[in-house]
PDB file of C-alpha atoms in Angstrom:
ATOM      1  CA  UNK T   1       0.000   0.000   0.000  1.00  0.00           C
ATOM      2  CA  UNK T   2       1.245   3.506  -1.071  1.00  0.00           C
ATOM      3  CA  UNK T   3       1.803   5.773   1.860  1.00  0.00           C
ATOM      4  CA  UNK T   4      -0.618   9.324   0.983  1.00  0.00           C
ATOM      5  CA  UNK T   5       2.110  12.179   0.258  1.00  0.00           C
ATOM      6  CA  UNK T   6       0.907  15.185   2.129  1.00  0.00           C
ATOM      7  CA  UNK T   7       1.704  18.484   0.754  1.00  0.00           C
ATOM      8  CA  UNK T   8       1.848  21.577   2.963  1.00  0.00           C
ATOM      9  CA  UNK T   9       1.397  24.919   1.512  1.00  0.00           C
ATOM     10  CA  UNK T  10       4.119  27.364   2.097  1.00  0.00           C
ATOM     11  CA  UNK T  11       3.842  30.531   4.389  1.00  0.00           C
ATOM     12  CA  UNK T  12       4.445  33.618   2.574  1.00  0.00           C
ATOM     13  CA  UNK T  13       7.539  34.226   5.171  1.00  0.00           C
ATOM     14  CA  UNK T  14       8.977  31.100   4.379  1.00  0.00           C
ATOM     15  CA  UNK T  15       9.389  32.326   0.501  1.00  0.00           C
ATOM     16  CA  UNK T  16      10.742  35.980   1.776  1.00  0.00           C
ATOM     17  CA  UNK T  17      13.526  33.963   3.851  1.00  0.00           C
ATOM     18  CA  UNK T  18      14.345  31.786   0.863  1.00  0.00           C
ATOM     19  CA  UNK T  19      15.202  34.386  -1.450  1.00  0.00           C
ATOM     20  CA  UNK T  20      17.090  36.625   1.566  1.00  0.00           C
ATOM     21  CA  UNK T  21      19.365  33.218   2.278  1.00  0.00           C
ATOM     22  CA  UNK T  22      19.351  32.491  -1.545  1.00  0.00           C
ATOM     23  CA  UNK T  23      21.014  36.562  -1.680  1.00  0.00           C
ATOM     24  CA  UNK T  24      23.027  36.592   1.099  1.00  0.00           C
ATOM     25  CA  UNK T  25      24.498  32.998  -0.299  1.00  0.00           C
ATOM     26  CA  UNK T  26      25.361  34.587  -4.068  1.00  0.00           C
ATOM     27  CA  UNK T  27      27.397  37.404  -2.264  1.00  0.00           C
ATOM     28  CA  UNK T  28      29.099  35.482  -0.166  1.00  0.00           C
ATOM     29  CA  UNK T  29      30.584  33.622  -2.827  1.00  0.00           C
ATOM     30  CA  UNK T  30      31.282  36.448  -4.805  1.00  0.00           C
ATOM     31  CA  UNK T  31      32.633  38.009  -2.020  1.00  0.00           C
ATOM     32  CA  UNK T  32      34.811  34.820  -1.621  1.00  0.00           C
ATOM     33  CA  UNK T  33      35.914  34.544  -5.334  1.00  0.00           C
ATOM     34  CA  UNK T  34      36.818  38.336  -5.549  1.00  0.00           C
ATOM     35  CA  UNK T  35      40.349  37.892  -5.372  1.00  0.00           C
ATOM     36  CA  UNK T  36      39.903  35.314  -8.604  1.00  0.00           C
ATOM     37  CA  UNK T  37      37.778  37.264 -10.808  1.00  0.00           C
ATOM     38  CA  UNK T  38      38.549  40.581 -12.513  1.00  0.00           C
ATOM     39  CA  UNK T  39      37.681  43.666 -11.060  1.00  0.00           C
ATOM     40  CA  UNK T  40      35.126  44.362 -13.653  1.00  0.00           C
ATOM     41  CA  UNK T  41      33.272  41.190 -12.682  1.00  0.00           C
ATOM     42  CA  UNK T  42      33.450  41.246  -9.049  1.00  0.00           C
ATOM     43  CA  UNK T  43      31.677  45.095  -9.330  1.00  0.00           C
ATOM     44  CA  UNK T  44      29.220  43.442 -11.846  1.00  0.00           C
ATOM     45  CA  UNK T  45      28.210  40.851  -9.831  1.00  0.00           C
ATOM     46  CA  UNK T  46      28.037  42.783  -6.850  1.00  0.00           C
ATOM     47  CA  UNK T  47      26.046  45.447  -8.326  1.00  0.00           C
ATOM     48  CA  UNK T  48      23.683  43.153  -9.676  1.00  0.00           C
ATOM     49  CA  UNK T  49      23.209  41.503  -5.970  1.00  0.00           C
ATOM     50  CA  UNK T  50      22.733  44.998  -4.406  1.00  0.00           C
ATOM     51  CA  UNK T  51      19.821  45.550  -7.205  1.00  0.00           C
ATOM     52  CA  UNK T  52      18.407  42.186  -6.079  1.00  0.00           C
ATOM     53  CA  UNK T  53      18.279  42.896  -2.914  1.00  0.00           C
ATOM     54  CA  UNK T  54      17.310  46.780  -3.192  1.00  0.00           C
ATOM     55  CA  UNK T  55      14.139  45.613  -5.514  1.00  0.00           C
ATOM     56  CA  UNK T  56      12.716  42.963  -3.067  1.00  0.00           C
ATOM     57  CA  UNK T  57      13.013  45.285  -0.229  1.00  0.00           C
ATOM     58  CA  UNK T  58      11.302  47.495  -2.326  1.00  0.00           C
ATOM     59  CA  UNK T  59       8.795  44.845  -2.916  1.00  0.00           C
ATOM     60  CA  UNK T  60       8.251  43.596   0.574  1.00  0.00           C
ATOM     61  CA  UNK T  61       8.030  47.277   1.618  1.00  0.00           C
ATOM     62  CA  UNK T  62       5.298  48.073  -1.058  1.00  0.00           C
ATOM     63  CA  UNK T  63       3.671  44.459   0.402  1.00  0.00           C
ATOM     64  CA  UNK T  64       3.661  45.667   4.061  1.00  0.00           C
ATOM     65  CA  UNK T  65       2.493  48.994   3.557  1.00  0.00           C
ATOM     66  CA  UNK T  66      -0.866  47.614   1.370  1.00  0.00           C
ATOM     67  CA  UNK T  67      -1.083  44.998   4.419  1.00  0.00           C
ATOM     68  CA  UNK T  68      -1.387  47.336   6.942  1.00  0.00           C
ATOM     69  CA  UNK T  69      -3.594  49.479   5.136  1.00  0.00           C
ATOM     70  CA  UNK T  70      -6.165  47.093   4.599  1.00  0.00           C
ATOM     71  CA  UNK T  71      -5.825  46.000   8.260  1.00  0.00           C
TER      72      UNK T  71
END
């Protein structure tokens, strides 16, 4: 007999602290290859991290504010 497979939805907050540890991992390791890569690229890639992370706090901001509103 199979065993039933239960599937638990996921809390919003549990998606917000993916993407933050998902972040925090990608500049860590371009933090750790920066004395490999070019200059060039290690600005790059840490620009593009700092964007990241600017537009989701941007995003969660936007999210709270319409939360509380409603509230």
């Amino acid at each position: 007999m199979a065993a039933a497979v239960h599937h638990r939805s996921r809390a919003p907050g549990e998606a917000v602290v993916l993407f933050l540890v998902v972040a925090l991992l990608l500049l860590g390791i371009v933090v750790g290859a920066a004395s490999y890569l070019p200059w060039p690229v290690t600005l790059l890639l840490g620009a593009l991290i700092a964007v990241w992370l600017l537009v989701f706090a941007g995003r969660e901001r936007r999210r709270r504010r319409n939360r509380t509103r409603r509230a």
